[in-house]
PDB file of C-alpha atoms in Angstrom:
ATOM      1  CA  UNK P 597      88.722 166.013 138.021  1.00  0.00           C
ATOM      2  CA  UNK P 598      91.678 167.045 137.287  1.00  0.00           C
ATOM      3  CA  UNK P 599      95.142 166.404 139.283  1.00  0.00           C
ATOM      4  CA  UNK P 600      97.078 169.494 138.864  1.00  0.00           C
ATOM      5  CA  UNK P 601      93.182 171.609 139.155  1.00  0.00           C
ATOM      6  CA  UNK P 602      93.131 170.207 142.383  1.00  0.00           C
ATOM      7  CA  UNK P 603      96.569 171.250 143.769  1.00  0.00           C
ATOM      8  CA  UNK P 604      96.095 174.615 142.367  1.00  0.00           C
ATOM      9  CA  UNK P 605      92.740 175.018 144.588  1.00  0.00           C
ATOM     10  CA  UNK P 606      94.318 173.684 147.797  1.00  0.00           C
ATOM     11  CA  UNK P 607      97.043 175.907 147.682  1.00  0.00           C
ATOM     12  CA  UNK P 608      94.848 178.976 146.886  1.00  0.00           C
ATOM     13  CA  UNK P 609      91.955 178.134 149.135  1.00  0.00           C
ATOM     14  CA  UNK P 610      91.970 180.678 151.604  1.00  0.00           C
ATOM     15  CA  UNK P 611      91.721 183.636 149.004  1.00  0.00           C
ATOM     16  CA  UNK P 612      88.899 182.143 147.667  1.00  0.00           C
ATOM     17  CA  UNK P 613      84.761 182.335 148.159  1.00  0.00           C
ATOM     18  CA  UNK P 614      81.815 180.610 147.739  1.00  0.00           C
ATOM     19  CA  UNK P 615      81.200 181.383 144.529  1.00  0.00           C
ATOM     20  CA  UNK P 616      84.377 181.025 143.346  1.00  0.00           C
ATOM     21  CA  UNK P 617      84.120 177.266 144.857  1.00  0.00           C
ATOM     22  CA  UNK P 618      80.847 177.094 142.622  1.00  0.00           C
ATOM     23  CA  UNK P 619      82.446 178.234 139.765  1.00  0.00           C
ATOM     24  CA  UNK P 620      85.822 175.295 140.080  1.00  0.00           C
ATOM     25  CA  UNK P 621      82.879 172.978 141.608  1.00  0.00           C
ATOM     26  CA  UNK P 622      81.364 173.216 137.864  1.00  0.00           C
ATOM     27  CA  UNK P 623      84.774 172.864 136.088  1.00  0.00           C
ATOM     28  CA  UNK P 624      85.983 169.763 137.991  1.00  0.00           C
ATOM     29  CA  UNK P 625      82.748 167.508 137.409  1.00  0.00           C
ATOM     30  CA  UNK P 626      83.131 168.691 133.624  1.00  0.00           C
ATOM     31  CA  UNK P 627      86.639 169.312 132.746  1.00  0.00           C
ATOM     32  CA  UNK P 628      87.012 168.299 129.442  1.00  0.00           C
ATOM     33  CA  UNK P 629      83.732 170.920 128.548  1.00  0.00           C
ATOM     34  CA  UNK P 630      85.451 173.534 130.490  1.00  0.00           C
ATOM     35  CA  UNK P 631      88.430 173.302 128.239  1.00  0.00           C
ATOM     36  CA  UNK P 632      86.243 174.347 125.421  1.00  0.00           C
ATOM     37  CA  UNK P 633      83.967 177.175 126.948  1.00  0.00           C
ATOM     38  CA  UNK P 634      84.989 181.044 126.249  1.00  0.00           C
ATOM     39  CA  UNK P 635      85.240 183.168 129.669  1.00  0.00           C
ATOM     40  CA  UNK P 636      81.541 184.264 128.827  1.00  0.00           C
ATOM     41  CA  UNK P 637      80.160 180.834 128.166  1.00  0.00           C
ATOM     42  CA  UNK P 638      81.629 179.370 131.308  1.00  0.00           C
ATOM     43  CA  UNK P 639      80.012 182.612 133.290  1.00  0.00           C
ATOM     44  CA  UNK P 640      76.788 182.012 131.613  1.00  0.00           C
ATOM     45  CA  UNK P 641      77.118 177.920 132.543  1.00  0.00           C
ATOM     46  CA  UNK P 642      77.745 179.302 136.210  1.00  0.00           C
ATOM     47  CA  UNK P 643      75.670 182.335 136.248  1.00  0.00           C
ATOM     48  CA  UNK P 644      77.916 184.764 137.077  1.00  0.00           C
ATOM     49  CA  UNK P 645      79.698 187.508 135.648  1.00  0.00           C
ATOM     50  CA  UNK P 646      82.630 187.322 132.723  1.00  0.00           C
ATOM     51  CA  UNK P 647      84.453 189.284 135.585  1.00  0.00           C
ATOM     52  CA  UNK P 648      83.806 187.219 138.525  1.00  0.00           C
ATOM     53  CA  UNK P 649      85.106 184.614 136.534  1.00  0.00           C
ATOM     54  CA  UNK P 650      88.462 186.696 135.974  1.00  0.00           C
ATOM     55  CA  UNK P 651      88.898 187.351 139.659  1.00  0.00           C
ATOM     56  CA  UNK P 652      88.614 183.408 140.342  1.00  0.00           C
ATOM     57  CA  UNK P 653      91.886 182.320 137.757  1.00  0.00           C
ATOM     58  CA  UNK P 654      93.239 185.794 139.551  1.00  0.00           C
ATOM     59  CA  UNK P 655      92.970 184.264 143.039  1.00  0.00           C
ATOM     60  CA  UNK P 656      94.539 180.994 141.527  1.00  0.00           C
ATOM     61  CA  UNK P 657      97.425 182.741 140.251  1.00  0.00           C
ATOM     62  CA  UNK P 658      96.779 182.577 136.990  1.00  0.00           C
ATOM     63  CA  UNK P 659      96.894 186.319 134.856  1.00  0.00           C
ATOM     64  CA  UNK P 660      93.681 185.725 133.314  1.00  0.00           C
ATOM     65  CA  UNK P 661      91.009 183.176 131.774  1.00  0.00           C
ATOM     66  CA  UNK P 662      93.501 182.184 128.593  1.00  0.00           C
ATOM     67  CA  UNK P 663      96.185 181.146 131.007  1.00  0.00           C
ATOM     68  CA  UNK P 664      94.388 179.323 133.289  1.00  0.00           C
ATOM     69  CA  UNK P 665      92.064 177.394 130.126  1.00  0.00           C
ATOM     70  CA  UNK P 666      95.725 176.579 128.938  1.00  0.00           C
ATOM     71  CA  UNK P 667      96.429 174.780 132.044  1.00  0.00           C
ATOM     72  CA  UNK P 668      92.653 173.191 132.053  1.00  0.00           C
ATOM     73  CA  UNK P 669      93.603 172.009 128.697  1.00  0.00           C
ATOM     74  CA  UNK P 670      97.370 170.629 129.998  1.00  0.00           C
ATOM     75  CA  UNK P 671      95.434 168.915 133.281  1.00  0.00           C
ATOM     76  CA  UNK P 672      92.858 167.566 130.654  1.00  0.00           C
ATOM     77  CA  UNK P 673      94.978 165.976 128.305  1.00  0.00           C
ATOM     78  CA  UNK P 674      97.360 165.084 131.207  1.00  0.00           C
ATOM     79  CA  UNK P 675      94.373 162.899 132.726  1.00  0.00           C
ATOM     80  CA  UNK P 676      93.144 161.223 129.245  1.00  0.00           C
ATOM     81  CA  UNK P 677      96.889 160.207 128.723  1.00  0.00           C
ATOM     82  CA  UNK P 678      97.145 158.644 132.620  1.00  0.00           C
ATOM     83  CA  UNK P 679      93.838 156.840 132.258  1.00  0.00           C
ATOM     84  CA  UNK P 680      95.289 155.076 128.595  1.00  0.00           C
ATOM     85  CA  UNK P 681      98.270 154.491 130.697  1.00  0.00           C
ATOM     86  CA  UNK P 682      96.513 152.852 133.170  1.00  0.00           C
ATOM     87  CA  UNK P 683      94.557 150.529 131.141  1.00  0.00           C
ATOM     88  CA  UNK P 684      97.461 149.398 129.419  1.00  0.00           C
ATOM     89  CA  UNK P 685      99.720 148.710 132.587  1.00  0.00           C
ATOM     90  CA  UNK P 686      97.094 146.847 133.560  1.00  0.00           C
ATOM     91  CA  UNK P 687      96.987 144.465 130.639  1.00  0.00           C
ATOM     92  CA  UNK P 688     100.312 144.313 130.833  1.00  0.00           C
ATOM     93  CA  UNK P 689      99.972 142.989 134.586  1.00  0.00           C
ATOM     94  CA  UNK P 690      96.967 140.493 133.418  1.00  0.00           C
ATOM     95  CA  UNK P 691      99.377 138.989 130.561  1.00  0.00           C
ATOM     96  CA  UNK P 692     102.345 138.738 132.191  1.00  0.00           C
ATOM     97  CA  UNK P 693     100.631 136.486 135.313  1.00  0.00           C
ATOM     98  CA  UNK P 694      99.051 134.127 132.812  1.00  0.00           C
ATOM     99  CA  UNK P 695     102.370 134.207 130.945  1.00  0.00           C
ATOM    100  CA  UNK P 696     104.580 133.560 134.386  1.00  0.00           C
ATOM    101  CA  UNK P 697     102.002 130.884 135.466  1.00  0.00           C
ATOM    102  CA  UNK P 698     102.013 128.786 132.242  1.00  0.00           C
ATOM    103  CA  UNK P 699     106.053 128.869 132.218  1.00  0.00           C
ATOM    104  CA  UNK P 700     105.718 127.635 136.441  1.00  0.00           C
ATOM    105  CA  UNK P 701     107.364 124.358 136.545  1.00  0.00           C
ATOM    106  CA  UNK P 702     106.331 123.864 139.925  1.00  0.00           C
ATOM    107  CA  UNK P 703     102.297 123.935 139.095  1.00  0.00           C
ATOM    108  CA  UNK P 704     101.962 120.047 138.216  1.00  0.00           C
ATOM    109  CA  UNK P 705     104.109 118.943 141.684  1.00  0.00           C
ATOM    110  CA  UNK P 706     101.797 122.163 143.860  1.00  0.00           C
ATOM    111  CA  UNK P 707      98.513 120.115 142.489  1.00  0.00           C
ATOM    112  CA  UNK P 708     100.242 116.987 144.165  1.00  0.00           C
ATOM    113  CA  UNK P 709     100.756 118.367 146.968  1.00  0.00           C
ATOM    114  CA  UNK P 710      96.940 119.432 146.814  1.00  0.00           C
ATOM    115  CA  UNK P 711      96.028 116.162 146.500  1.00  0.00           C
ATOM    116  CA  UNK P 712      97.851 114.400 149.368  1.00  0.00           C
ATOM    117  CA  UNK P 713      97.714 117.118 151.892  1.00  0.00           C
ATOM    118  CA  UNK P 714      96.256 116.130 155.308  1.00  0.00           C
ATOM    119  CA  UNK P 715      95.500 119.906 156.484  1.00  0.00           C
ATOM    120  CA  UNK P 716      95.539 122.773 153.997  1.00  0.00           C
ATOM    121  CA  UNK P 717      96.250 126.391 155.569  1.00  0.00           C
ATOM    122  CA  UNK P 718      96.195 130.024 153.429  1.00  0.00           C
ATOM    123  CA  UNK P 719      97.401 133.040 155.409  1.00  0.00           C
ATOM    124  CA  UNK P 720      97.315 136.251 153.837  1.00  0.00           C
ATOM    125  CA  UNK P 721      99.346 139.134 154.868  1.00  0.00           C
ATOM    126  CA  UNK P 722      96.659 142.254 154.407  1.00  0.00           C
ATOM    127  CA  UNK P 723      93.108 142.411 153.834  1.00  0.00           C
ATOM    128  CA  UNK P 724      92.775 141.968 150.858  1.00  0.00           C
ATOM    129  CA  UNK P 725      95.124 139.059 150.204  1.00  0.00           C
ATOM    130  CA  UNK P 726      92.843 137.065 152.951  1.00  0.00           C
ATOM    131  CA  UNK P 727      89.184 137.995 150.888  1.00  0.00           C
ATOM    132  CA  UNK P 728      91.445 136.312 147.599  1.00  0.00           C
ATOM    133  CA  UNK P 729      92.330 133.750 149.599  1.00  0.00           C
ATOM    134  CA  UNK P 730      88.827 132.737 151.186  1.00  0.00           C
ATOM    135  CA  UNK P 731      87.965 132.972 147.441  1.00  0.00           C
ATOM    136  CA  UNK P 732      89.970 130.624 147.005  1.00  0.00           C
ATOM    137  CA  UNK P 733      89.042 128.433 149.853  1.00  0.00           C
ATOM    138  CA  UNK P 734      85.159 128.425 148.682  1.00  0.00           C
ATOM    139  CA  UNK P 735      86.115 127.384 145.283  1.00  0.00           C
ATOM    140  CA  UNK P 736      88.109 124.363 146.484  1.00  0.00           C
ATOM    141  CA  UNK P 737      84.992 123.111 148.518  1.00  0.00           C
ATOM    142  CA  UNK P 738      83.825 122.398 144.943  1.00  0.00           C
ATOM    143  CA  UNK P 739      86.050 119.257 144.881  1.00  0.00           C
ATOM    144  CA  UNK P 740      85.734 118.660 148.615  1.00  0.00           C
ATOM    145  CA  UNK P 741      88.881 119.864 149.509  1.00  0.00           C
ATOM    146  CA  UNK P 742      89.311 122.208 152.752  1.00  0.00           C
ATOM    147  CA  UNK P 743      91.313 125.207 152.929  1.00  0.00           C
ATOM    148  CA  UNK P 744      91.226 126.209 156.474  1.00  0.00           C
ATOM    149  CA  UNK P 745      91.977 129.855 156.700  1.00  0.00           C
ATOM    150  CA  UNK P 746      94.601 131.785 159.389  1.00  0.00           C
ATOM    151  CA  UNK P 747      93.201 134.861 160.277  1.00  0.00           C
ATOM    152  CA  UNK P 748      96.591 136.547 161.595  1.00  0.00           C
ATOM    153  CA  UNK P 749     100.055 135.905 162.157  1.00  0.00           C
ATOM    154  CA  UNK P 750      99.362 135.262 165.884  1.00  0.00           C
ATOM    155  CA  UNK P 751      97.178 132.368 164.902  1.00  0.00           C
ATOM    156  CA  UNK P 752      99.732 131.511 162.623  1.00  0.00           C
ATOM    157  CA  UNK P 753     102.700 130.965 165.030  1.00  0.00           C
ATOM    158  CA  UNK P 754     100.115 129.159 167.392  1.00  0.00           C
ATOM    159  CA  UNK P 755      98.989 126.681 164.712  1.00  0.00           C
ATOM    160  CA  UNK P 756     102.455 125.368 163.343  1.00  0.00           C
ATOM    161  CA  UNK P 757     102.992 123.823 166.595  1.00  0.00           C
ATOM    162  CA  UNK P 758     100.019 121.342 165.251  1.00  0.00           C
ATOM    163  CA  UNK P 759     101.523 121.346 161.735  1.00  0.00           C
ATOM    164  CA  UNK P 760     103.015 118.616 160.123  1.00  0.00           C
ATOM    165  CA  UNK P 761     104.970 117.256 157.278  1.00  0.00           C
ATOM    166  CA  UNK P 762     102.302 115.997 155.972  1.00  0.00           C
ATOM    167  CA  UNK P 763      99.847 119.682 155.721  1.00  0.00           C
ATOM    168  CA  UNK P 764     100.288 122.253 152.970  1.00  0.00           C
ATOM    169  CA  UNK P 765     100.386 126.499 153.708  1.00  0.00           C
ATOM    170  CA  UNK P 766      99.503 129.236 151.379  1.00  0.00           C
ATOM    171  CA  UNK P 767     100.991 132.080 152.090  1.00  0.00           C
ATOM    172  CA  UNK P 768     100.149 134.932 150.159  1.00  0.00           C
ATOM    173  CA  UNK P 769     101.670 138.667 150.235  1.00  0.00           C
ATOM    174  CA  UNK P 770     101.895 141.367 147.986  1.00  0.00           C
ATOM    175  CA  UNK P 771     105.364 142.657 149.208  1.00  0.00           C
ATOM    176  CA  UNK P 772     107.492 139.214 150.329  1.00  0.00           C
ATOM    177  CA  UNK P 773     108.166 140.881 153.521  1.00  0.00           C
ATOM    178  CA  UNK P 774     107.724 139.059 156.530  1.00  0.00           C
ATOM    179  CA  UNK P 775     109.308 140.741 158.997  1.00  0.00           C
ATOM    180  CA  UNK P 776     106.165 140.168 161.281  1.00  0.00           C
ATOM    181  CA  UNK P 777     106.276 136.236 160.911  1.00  0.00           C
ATOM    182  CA  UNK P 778     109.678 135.807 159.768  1.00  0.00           C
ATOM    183  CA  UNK P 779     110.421 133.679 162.760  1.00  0.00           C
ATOM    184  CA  UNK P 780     107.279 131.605 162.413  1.00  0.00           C
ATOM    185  CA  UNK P 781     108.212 130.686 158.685  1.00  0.00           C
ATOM    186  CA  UNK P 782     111.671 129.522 159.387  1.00  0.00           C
ATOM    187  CA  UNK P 783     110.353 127.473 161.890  1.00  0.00           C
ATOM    188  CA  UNK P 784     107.521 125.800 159.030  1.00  0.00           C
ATOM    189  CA  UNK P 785     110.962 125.417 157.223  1.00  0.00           C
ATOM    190  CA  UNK P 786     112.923 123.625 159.424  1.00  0.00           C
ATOM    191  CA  UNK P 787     110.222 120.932 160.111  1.00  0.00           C
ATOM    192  CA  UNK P 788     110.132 120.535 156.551  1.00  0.00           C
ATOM    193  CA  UNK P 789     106.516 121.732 156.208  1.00  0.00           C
ATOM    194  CA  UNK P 790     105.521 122.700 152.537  1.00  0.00           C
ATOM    195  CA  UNK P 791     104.956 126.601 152.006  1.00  0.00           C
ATOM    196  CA  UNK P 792     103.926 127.852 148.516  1.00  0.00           C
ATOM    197  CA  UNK P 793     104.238 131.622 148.704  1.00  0.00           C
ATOM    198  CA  UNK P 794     101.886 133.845 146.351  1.00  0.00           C
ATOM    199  CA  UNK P 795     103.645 137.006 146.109  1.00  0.00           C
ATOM    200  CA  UNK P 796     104.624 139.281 143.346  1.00  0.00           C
ATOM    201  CA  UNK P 797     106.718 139.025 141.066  1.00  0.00           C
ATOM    202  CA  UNK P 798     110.134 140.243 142.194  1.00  0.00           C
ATOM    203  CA  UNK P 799     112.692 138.902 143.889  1.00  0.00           C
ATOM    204  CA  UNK P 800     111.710 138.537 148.064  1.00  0.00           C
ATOM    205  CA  UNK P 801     112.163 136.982 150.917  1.00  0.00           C
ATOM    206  CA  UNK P 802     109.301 135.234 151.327  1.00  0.00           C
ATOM    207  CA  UNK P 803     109.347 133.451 148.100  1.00  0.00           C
ATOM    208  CA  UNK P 804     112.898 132.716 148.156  1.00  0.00           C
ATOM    209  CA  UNK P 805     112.350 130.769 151.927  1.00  0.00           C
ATOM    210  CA  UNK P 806     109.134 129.044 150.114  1.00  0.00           C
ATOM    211  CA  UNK P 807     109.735 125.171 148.625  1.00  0.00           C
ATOM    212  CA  UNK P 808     107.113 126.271 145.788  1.00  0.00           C
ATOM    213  CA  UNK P 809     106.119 129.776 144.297  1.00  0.00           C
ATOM    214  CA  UNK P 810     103.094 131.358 142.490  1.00  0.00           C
ATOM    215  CA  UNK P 811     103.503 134.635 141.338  1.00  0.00           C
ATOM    216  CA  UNK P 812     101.551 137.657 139.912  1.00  0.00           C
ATOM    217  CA  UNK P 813     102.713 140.685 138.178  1.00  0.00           C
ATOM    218  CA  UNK P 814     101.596 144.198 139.821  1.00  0.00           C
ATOM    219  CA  UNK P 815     102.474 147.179 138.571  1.00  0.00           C
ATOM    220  CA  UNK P 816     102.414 150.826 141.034  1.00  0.00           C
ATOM    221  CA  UNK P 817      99.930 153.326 138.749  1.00  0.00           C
ATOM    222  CA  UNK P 818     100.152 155.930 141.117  1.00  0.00           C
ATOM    223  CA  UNK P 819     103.604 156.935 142.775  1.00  0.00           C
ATOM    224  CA  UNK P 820     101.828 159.791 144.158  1.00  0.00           C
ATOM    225  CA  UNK P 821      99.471 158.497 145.924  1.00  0.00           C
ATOM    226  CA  UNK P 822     101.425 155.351 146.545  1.00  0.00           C
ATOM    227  CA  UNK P 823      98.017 153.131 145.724  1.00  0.00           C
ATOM    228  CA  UNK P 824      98.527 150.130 143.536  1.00  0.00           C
ATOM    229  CA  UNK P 825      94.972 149.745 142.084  1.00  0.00           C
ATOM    230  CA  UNK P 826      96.095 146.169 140.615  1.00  0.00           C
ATOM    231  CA  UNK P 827      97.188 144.303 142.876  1.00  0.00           C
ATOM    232  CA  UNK P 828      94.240 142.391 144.102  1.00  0.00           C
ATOM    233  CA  UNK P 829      93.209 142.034 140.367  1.00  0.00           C
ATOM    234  CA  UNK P 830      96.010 140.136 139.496  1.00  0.00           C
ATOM    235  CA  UNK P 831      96.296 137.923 142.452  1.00  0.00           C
ATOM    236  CA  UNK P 832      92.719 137.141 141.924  1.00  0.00           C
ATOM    237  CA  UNK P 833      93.910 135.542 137.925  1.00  0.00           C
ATOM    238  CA  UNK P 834      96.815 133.466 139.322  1.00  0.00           C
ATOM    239  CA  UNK P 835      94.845 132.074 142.315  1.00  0.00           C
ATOM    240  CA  UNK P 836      91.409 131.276 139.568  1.00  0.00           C
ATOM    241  CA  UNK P 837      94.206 130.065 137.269  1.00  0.00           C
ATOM    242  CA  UNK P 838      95.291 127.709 140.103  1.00  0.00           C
ATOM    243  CA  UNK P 839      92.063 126.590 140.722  1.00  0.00           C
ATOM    244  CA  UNK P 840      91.065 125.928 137.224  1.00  0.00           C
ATOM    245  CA  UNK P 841      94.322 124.260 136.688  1.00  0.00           C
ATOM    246  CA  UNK P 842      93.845 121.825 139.754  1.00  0.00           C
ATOM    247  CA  UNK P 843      89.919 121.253 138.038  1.00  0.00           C
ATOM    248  CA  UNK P 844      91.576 120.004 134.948  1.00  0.00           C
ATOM    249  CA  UNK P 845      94.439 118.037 136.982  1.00  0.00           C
ATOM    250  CA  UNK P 846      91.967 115.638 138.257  1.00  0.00           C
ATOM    251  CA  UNK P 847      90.213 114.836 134.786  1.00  0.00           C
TER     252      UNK P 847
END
């Protein structure tokens, strides 16, 4: 489906029919064919008349069928080039979180931690950083080690009064902001409890508060939209590369 296609249709939707819906309905669930067809083709594909077809790109603005398969062409190629894009940024996330995590002097002294921690807490700041995070936790019962997990920032603020010294706390965030348990954290701080923030990688408050830092690269695909389709994926690598990393620091 194309982007621009669909902006054109919201913004003409009142002037148009059913059969003009059935008509875009066939040229959105096969763009890249529509690009190709001749105004009687695409009728025949619909079944409905070359001129039916001509009053549809009329309704759309358009002043006939070869302007408006020039912009189906446009919105094609403009949706090939996005999803290459994508693909790319994506590797580009993947590689520079294995890159960041190798270079992490911290990693060796984090796995110590691991090891001598009484109590080990993981909070995550949305949804989805608390499913990475139980992830996390089940894979660590492989070597019999516990990651109790805080389900909100309430139950965060209520358990550092039991915290110690002597406990470790994952905290991980896509953002670094922690307006919400900014308080809580600086209180962690002062009593000298260990945080290791897992956040991306950019410069934020939550990491720079933290005694040790993971980070992941993720990179916004769609400004638009504002949706960040990688951020999860990435997390996911640095907190398996942790894992795999603590597997090998006990051989």
């Amino acid at each position: 489906m194309g982007n621009k296609l669909d902006l054109v249709i919201n913004e003409n939707y009142s002037k148009l029919n059913s059969i003009d819906l059935h008509i875009l309905s066939f040229i959105q669930n096969n763009l890249q064919l529509s690009t190709t067809l001749s105004i009687a083709r695409l009728a025949e594909s619909c079944n409905v008349s070359t001129a039916t077809i001509l009053r549809m790109t009329q309704k759309l603005n358009f002043s006939g069928y070869s302007e408006f398969k020039y912009f189906l062409k446009n919105d094609a190629v403009k949706k090939e080039e996005e999803s290459v894009d994508i693909i790319e940024v994506l590797n580009q996330d993947i590689s520079q979180t294995i890159k960041v995590f190798k270079q992490n002097r911290q990693i060796e002294e984090i796995y110590r931690m691991i090891d001598e921690a009484e109590n080990i807490y993981a909070y995550g700041t949305g949804q989805g950083q608390r499913l990475m995070l139980q992830e996390l936790a089940r894979c660590f019962l492989n070597v019999n080690k516990k990651i109790i997990m805080v389900p909100t920032s309430t139950e965060l603020k209520i358990i550092k009064q039991y915290m110690s010294k002597k406990d470790l706390l994952f905290i991980a965030s896509w953002s670094g902001r922690i307006e919400k348990y900014k308080e809580t954290l600086l209180n962690l701080e002062v009593l000298g409890i260990p945080l290791v923030s897992i956040t991306n990688l950019n410069n934020n408050e939550l990491s720079s508060i933290s005694k040790y830092n993971l980070y992941f690269q993720s990179t916004s695909v769609d400004k638009v939209m504002n949706i960040n389709r990688s951020s999860y994926l990435t997390l996911h690598l640095v907190l398996h590369l942790l894992y795999d990393g603590y597997i090998n620091h006990l051989m």
